[in-house]
Amino acid sequence: MSSSTSSTTWREALVRSLRRPPWSREAWRDTRLIAAGIPLALPVWLGVVAPSLLMPVLAIVLTCTRWITRAQRGRLHALLGVEVPPAGPGPVLSVGRLRIGVSWRQLAYHLLVGPSLALGALGVVYLWGAGLVLSTLYAWVWLLPMEAGLRTELAGLDVLFTVVGVVLLVVTPWLATLTAWLEVRSARALLGPDRAEALERRVEEITESRAGLVDAVDAERRRIERDLHDGAQQRLTSLAMNLGLARRTLKDCPPDAMQVIVAAHEEAQAAIDELRDLVRGLHPAVLEDRGLDAALSGVAARAPLPVRLDVDLSERIAPTVEAVAYFTVSEALTNVAKHARASAVDVSARTSGGKLRLVVTDDGVGGADATRGTGLTGLRQRAASVDGTLSVLSPLGGPTTITVELPCVL
């Protein structure tokens, strides 16, 4: 959420709060919130009132900043339901022999903003008490004996004080709401993460979410592969076997019927081949059973042109990354066979420094351009799905070199 949208939302919330009746439950909730912040600011006010204690108080605030910040965030969450995310530790400060990681925004809140808001909260609490006392003053004066001196002294003023008390009871809840709004705004701005930290956390959340989505898609692809392999493919194989048996044993069958059986047998065989290719395209079983090395060997063996394969995998690779690497090499070889007019291809797969590096080089005509729809755009998108990169070097006349770098672990 942008800062302008956030400020607009809080302004709207403040306007709605001020439109509430002063005797609403939210007014008492806001009063409890701001009153609970008064004790947390007492050490700072003690240092202000007694200058000789100022330095010890500052040392206490510095050393206890993390706990005070946690208490302030817990107060907002418990009494108002407002979640203030924790901020980073900030720069390291030295207090005597202690090295403390605090941010200047946190210090500004605990030393300046928090005590100021606590002073305002103390005023709101005082106005609540004054309003309650003054609004009932007329009743107390009326209950006094006629000869009481206080009743004589307050003659003519009891009604005025009562009206003032009622006005305070009407205005003070709105002051409590305004003070609570300032508490929330200042806490979010000074105790929560700054814009850079918020963006960094958002990037981390998006990265984790994307990694989870990629893993979920890969798991679903594996499930579909297993279902097709163990279900539809087995049924088609059984059907093809029965048709082949009928083709060989039914010698007295009329020619028209035999022709139908032969056509059905051939169609079943073609369907099995297509389904086998489809299953291999979803997730090859050899990749899960024997790893990336064996899977790439299978891809190289099925390629329509000679492929020299060099594989050195010394680090553990995540299954999702293995699948991306497999399909990247497979699609790259398909593109070479379709467009490059090459006579041979070199494929290298090596791991180093937590990275899987794939290099596919052909001796074709070159001129490969991802913007012309030669399949390189799909390869780049597949690599980017796991935070990988793809680069292409393909001058006219060749050779073409495709380099892909993938993280070994997401």
XYZ file of N, CA and C in Angstrom, residues 140-292:
459
model
N -24.634 16.690 43.823
C -24.009 16.657 45.151
C -24.371 17.903 45.966
N -24.384 19.042 45.319
C -24.762 20.270 46.040
C -26.206 20.195 46.499
N -27.065 19.608 45.677
C -28.483 19.523 46.037
C -28.683 18.597 47.239
N -27.796 17.588 47.375
C -27.912 16.663 48.497
C -27.381 17.258 49.802
N -26.608 18.349 49.745
C -26.065 18.940 50.962
C -27.174 19.616 51.776
N -27.011 19.671 53.096
C -27.999 20.387 53.929
C -28.071 21.867 53.537
N -29.219 22.454 53.774
C -29.436 23.843 53.396
C -28.469 24.780 54.125
N -28.111 24.424 55.378
C -27.243 25.306 56.155
C -25.763 25.081 55.883
N -25.401 24.143 54.960
C -23.990 23.867 54.677
C -23.359 25.078 54.002
N -22.135 25.377 54.452
C -21.461 26.540 53.890
C -21.079 26.354 52.427
N -20.717 25.102 52.032
C -20.326 24.844 50.644
C -21.481 25.101 49.697
N -22.697 24.766 50.149
C -23.848 24.993 49.279
C -24.060 26.486 49.071
N -23.798 27.250 50.097
C -23.944 28.701 49.963
C -22.870 29.267 49.046
N -21.644 28.768 49.196
C -20.550 29.277 48.370
C -20.732 28.944 46.897
N -21.334 27.779 46.593
C -21.505 27.370 45.200
C -22.830 27.828 44.614
N -23.564 28.619 45.360
C -24.857 29.094 44.858
C -24.631 29.901 43.579
N -25.317 29.514 42.536
C -25.203 30.190 41.253
C -24.114 29.627 40.358
N -23.164 28.887 40.935
C -22.091 28.301 40.135
C -22.289 26.816 39.867
N -23.155 26.172 40.641
C -23.315 24.737 40.487
C -23.855 24.369 39.102
N -24.788 25.175 38.612
C -25.333 24.894 37.280
C -24.266 25.097 36.211
N -23.482 26.174 36.349
C -22.417 26.441 35.378
C -21.389 25.319 35.372
N -20.951 24.893 36.559
C -19.967 23.810 36.627
C -20.521 22.501 36.044
N -21.802 22.273 36.289
C -22.420 21.058 35.746
C -22.435 21.084 34.228
N -22.766 22.241 33.670
C -22.758 22.365 32.202
C -21.353 22.165 31.648
N -20.356 22.761 32.332
C -18.967 22.567 31.902
C -18.587 21.093 31.962
N -18.993 20.389 32.996
C -18.706 18.964 33.112
C -19.329 18.159 31.989
N -20.575 18.490 31.641
C -21.238 17.781 30.533
C -20.507 18.038 29.223
N -20.091 19.286 29.019
C -19.344 19.599 27.795
C -18.030 18.805 27.749
N -17.357 18.704 28.892
C -16.117 17.928 28.930
C -16.376 16.464 28.610
N -17.462 15.912 29.108
C -17.784 14.514 28.815
C -18.089 14.299 27.337
N -18.546 15.341 26.665
C -18.823 15.234 25.232
C -17.552 15.398 24.406
N -16.691 16.312 24.822
C -15.503 16.635 24.035
C -14.359 15.652 24.299
N -14.199 15.201 25.542
C -13.047 14.369 25.899
C -12.955 13.078 25.096
N -14.061 12.364 24.816
C -13.929 11.160 23.986
C -13.324 11.448 22.617
N -13.697 12.585 22.028
C -13.104 12.930 20.735
C -11.611 13.240 20.878
N -11.240 13.882 21.981
C -9.818 14.115 22.228
C -9.079 12.789 22.418
N -9.721 11.830 23.086
C -9.112 10.507 23.253
C -8.938 9.820 21.895
N -9.940 9.942 21.023
C -9.841 9.344 19.692
C -8.732 9.991 18.884
N -8.630 11.331 18.968
C -7.569 12.023 18.244
C -6.188 11.621 18.764
N -6.049 11.498 20.078
C -4.761 11.092 20.653
C -4.424 9.657 20.253
N -5.421 8.768 20.260
C -5.177 7.381 19.836
C -4.773 7.325 18.368
N -5.387 8.149 17.546
C -5.018 8.198 16.127
C -3.571 8.637 15.968
N -3.160 9.658 16.741
C -1.771 10.100 16.696
C -0.827 8.996 17.187
N -1.256 8.232 18.199
C -0.449 7.107 18.690
C -0.194 6.101 17.571
N -1.244 5.739 16.877
C -1.112 4.730 15.833
C -0.246 5.253 14.690
N -0.489 6.484 14.275
C 0.283 7.050 13.170
C 1.771 7.125 13.509
N 2.077 7.636 14.691
C 3.482 7.786 15.069
C 4.144 6.427 15.268
N 3.409 5.448 15.833
C 3.984 4.117 16.031
C 4.276 3.441 14.697
N 3.364 3.558 13.751
C 3.609 2.969 12.430
C 4.802 3.628 11.743
N 4.923 4.944 11.916
C 5.984 5.665 11.222
C 7.347 5.461 11.867
N 7.392 5.356 13.211
C 8.679 5.347 13.915
C 9.065 3.976 14.468
N 8.083 3.163 14.849
C 8.405 1.844 15.406
C 8.358 0.741 14.366
N 7.653 0.985 13.264
C 7.589 -0.014 12.209
C 8.733 0.145 11.231
N 8.794 -0.712 10.233
C 9.871 -0.627 9.232
C 9.725 0.610 8.370
N 10.865 1.149 7.927
C 10.793 2.276 7.005
C 10.459 1.766 5.609
N 10.430 2.682 4.649
C 9.992 2.309 3.302
C 10.921 1.264 2.677
N 12.236 1.453 2.887
C 13.182 0.493 2.309
C 13.003 -0.896 2.919
N 12.833 -0.952 4.252
C 12.637 -2.248 4.906
C 11.319 -2.883 4.477
N 10.272 -2.050 4.341
C 8.973 -2.588 3.922
C 9.058 -3.169 2.507
N 9.760 -2.465 1.617
C 9.906 -2.976 0.255
C 10.729 -4.264 0.246
N 11.785 -4.311 1.074
C 12.597 -5.519 1.142
C 11.787 -6.701 1.651
N 10.960 -6.457 2.678
C 10.135 -7.552 3.194
C 9.098 -7.974 2.161
N 8.561 -7.008 1.424
C 7.579 -7.353 0.407
C 8.215 -8.205 -0.684
N 9.444 -7.860 -1.074
C 10.152 -8.649 -2.076
C 10.383 -10.065 -1.556
N 10.768 -10.190 -0.274
C 10.980 -11.517 0.297
C 9.677 -12.318 0.307
N 8.567 -11.666 0.668
C 7.282 -12.360 0.672
C 6.900 -12.815 -0.729
N 7.114 -11.937 -1.718
C 6.775 -12.299 -3.097
C 7.658 -13.437 -3.575
N 8.950 -13.390 -3.205
C 9.863 -14.464 -3.609
C 9.439 -15.793 -3.000
N 9.106 -15.788 -1.710
C 8.654 -17.023 -1.069
C 7.347 -17.515 -1.682
N 6.444 -16.581 -1.968
C 5.173 -16.977 -2.560
C 5.386 -17.567 -3.945
N 6.280 -16.941 -4.731
C 6.553 -17.445 -6.066
C 7.205 -18.821 -6.011
N 8.147 -18.996 -5.069
C 8.794 -20.306 -4.937
C 7.774 -21.371 -4.555
N 6.866 -21.034 -3.653
C 5.817 -21.983 -3.281
C 4.915 -22.321 -4.451
N 4.595 -21.302 -5.267
C 3.746 -21.539 -6.435
C 4.445 -22.433 -7.441
N 5.748 -22.184 -7.673
C 6.504 -23.018 -8.615
C 6.552 -24.460 -8.120
N 6.794 -24.641 -6.824
C 6.815 -26.000 -6.274
C 5.456 -26.672 -6.405
N 4.388 -25.906 -6.167
C 3.044 -26.482 -6.274
C 2.737 -26.897 -7.711
N 3.133 -26.054 -8.674
C 2.912 -26.402 -10.083
C 3.712 -27.642 -10.460
N 4.956 -27.724 -9.987
C 5.781 -28.892 -10.297
C 5.201 -30.149 -9.668
N 4.704 -30.041 -8.432
C 4.088 -31.201 -7.783
C 2.825 -31.634 -8.526
N 2.032 -30.661 -8.987
C 0.829 -31.010 -9.742
C 1.187 -31.668 -11.073
N 2.248 -31.196 -11.701
C 2.688 -31.802 -12.951
C 3.138 -33.240 -12.729
N 3.825 -33.486 -11.619
C 4.226 -34.854 -11.303
C 3.010 -35.748 -11.064
N 2.011 -35.196 -10.380
C 0.814 -35.993 -10.110
C 0.109 -36.362 -11.410
N -0.004 -35.400 -12.320
C -0.655 -35.682 -13.603
C 0.140 -36.725 -14.372
N 1.485 -36.612 -14.324
C 2.325 -37.590 -15.009
C 2.100 -38.991 -14.454
N 2.028 -39.101 -13.119
C 1.799 -40.426 -12.514
C 0.422 -40.964 -12.884
N -0.586 -40.085 -12.856
C -1.942 -40.550 -13.186
C -2.028 -41.032 -14.629
N -1.393 -40.285 -15.554
C -1.423 -40.701 -16.953
C -0.625 -41.985 -17.166
N 0.528 -42.065 -16.502
C 1.379 -43.251 -16.689
C 0.740 -44.502 -16.102
N 0.161 -44.367 -14.908
C -0.398 -45.540 -14.234
C -1.842 -45.815 -14.633
N -2.512 -44.840 -15.245
C -3.918 -45.019 -15.591
C -4.161 -45.150 -17.081
N -4.231 -44.009 -17.764
C -4.602 -44.005 -19.181
C -3.603 -44.780 -20.038
N -2.299 -44.618 -19.764
C -1.310 -45.313 -20.584
C -1.413 -46.826 -20.428
N -1.662 -47.297 -19.217
C -1.797 -48.743 -19.007
C -3.040 -49.283 -19.709
N -4.131 -48.526 -19.678
C -5.359 -48.978 -20.352
C -5.163 -49.029 -21.868
N -4.500 -48.020 -22.416
C -4.243 -48.027 -23.855
C -3.323 -49.184 -24.234
N -2.348 -49.450 -23.407
C -1.446 -50.572 -23.685
C -2.204 -51.894 -23.684
N -3.102 -52.058 -22.711
C -3.915 -53.280 -22.668
C -4.819 -53.384 -23.887
N -5.395 -52.240 -24.294
C -6.254 -52.246 -25.485
C -5.456 -52.618 -26.725
N -4.244 -52.038 -26.855
C -3.419 -52.357 -28.027
C -3.028 -53.838 -28.036
N -2.729 -54.392 -26.870
C -2.382 -55.814 -26.813
C -3.565 -56.688 -27.224
N -4.758 -56.368 -26.764
C -5.941 -57.158 -27.135
C -6.227 -57.053 -28.629
N -6.068 -55.827 -29.190
C -6.294 -55.669 -30.626
C -5.238 -56.424 -31.424
N -3.971 -56.390 -30.926
C -2.932 -57.156 -31.624
C -3.184 -58.646 -31.567
N -3.682 -59.112 -30.392
C -4.022 -60.534 -30.278
C -5.159 -60.904 -31.216
N -6.171 -60.059 -31.302
C -7.283 -60.328 -32.222
C -6.809 -60.307 -33.666
N -5.892 -59.410 -33.968
C -5.372 -59.310 -35.345
C -4.635 -60.584 -35.750
N -3.946 -61.218 -34.782
C -3.171 -62.409 -35.102
C -4.000 -63.694 -35.058
N -5.024 -63.742 -34.257
C -5.761 -65.008 -34.053
C -7.037 -65.123 -34.881
N -7.678 -64.009 -35.233
C -8.928 -64.079 -35.985
C -8.630 -64.178 -37.476
N -8.254 -65.384 -37.921
C -7.890 -65.575 -39.325
C -9.117 -65.659 -40.220
N -10.256 -66.158 -39.686
C -11.463 -66.329 -40.499
C -12.343 -65.093 -40.493
N -11.847 -64.022 -39.984
C -12.648 -62.792 -39.894
C -12.824 -62.196 -41.290
N -14.004 -61.652 -41.601
C -14.195 -60.995 -42.909
C -13.175 -59.885 -43.121
N -12.812 -59.655 -44.388
C -11.782 -58.634 -44.669
C -12.157 -57.238 -44.125
N -13.425 -56.846 -44.255
C -13.815 -55.525 -43.760
C -13.620 -55.418 -42.252
N -14.021 -56.480 -41.527
C -13.840 -56.471 -40.077
C -12.372 -56.474 -39.696
N -11.566 -57.281 -40.435
C -10.135 -57.312 -40.147
C -9.488 -55.941 -40.390
N -9.955 -55.272 -41.451
C -9.417 -53.934 -41.736
C -9.715 -52.973 -40.577
N -10.903 -53.099 -40.000
C -11.251 -52.249 -38.855
C -10.358 -52.566 -37.655
N -10.120 -53.879 -37.417
C -9.263 -54.272 -36.295
C -7.842 -53.750 -36.495
N -7.320 -53.878 -37.705
C -5.961 -53.407 -37.994
C -5.865 -51.894 -37.780
N -6.872 -51.148 -38.282
C -6.849 -49.696 -38.118
C -6.919 -49.309 -36.645
N -7.769 -50.029 -35.893
C -7.884 -49.729 -34.455
C -6.580 -50.030 -33.734
N -5.917 -51.159 -34.119
C -4.642 -51.507 -33.482
C -3.572 -50.441 -33.752
N -3.502 -49.966 -34.977
C -2.519 -48.944 -35.326
C -2.826 -47.616 -34.610
N -4.107 -47.260 -34.529
C -4.480 -46.035 -33.820
C -4.125 -46.125 -32.335
N -4.353 -47.321 -31.754
C -4.003 -47.494 -30.339
C -2.501 -47.357 -30.134
N -1.700 -47.920 -31.061
C -0.245 -47.787 -30.958
C 0.184 -46.324 -31.083
N -0.449 -45.598 -32.019
C -0.113 -44.183 -32.185
C -0.510 -43.381 -30.943
N -1.669 -43.727 -30.356
C -2.104 -43.020 -29.138
C -1.144 -43.262 -27.977
N -0.628 -44.502 -27.887
C 0.346 -44.815 -26.829
C 1.612 -43.989 -27.011
N 2.086 -43.892 -28.269
C 3.293 -43.105 -28.529
C 3.080 -41.637 -28.181
N 1.923 -41.083 -28.574
C 1.641 -39.683 -28.264
C 1.512 -39.460 -26.761
N 0.847 -40.410 -26.091
C 0.699 -40.262 -24.652
C 2.046 -40.393 -23.945
N 2.922 -41.275 -24.443
C 4.253 -41.415 -23.853
C 5.048 -40.124 -24.010
N 4.942 -39.501 -25.180
C 5.623 -38.213 -25.377
C 5.031 -37.142 -24.467
N 3.709 -37.177 -24.302
C 3.064 -36.197 -23.425
C 3.508 -36.373 -21.985
N 3.566 -37.628 -21.527
C 3.996 -37.892 -20.156
C 5.444 -37.461 -19.956
N 6.288 -37.763 -20.949
C 7.686 -37.356 -20.840
C 7.805 -35.837 -20.818
N 6.921 -35.141 -21.530
C 6.952 -33.681 -21.523
C 6.455 -33.077 -20.231
N 5.562 -33.788 -19.521
C 5.088 -33.271 -18.240
C 6.164 -33.380 -17.176
N 6.681 -34.564 -16.985
C 7.755 -34.771 -16.000
C 8.343 -36.154 -16.242
N 9.549 -36.224 -16.751
C 10.134 -37.535 -17.071
C 10.396 -38.337 -15.807
N 10.044 -39.596 -15.860
C 10.233 -40.449 -14.684
C 11.713 -40.613 -14.346
N 12.577 -40.609 -15.383
C 13.997 -40.797 -15.127
C 14.571 -39.640 -14.308
N 13.983 -38.451 -14.435
C 14.466 -37.304 -13.667
C 14.231 -37.516 -12.176
N 13.114 -38.099 -11.830
C 12.810 -38.352 -10.427
C 13.523 -39.594 -9.900
N 13.715 -40.577 -10.781
C 14.318 -41.832 -10.329
C 15.841 -41.771 -10.289
N 16.462 -41.168 -11.319
C 17.919 -41.243 -11.447
C 18.612 -39.888 -11.474
N 17.853 -38.788 -11.459
C 18.461 -37.474 -11.366
C 18.660 -36.790 -12.701
N 19.219 -35.577 -12.624
C 19.350 -34.723 -13.806
C 20.358 -35.283 -14.803
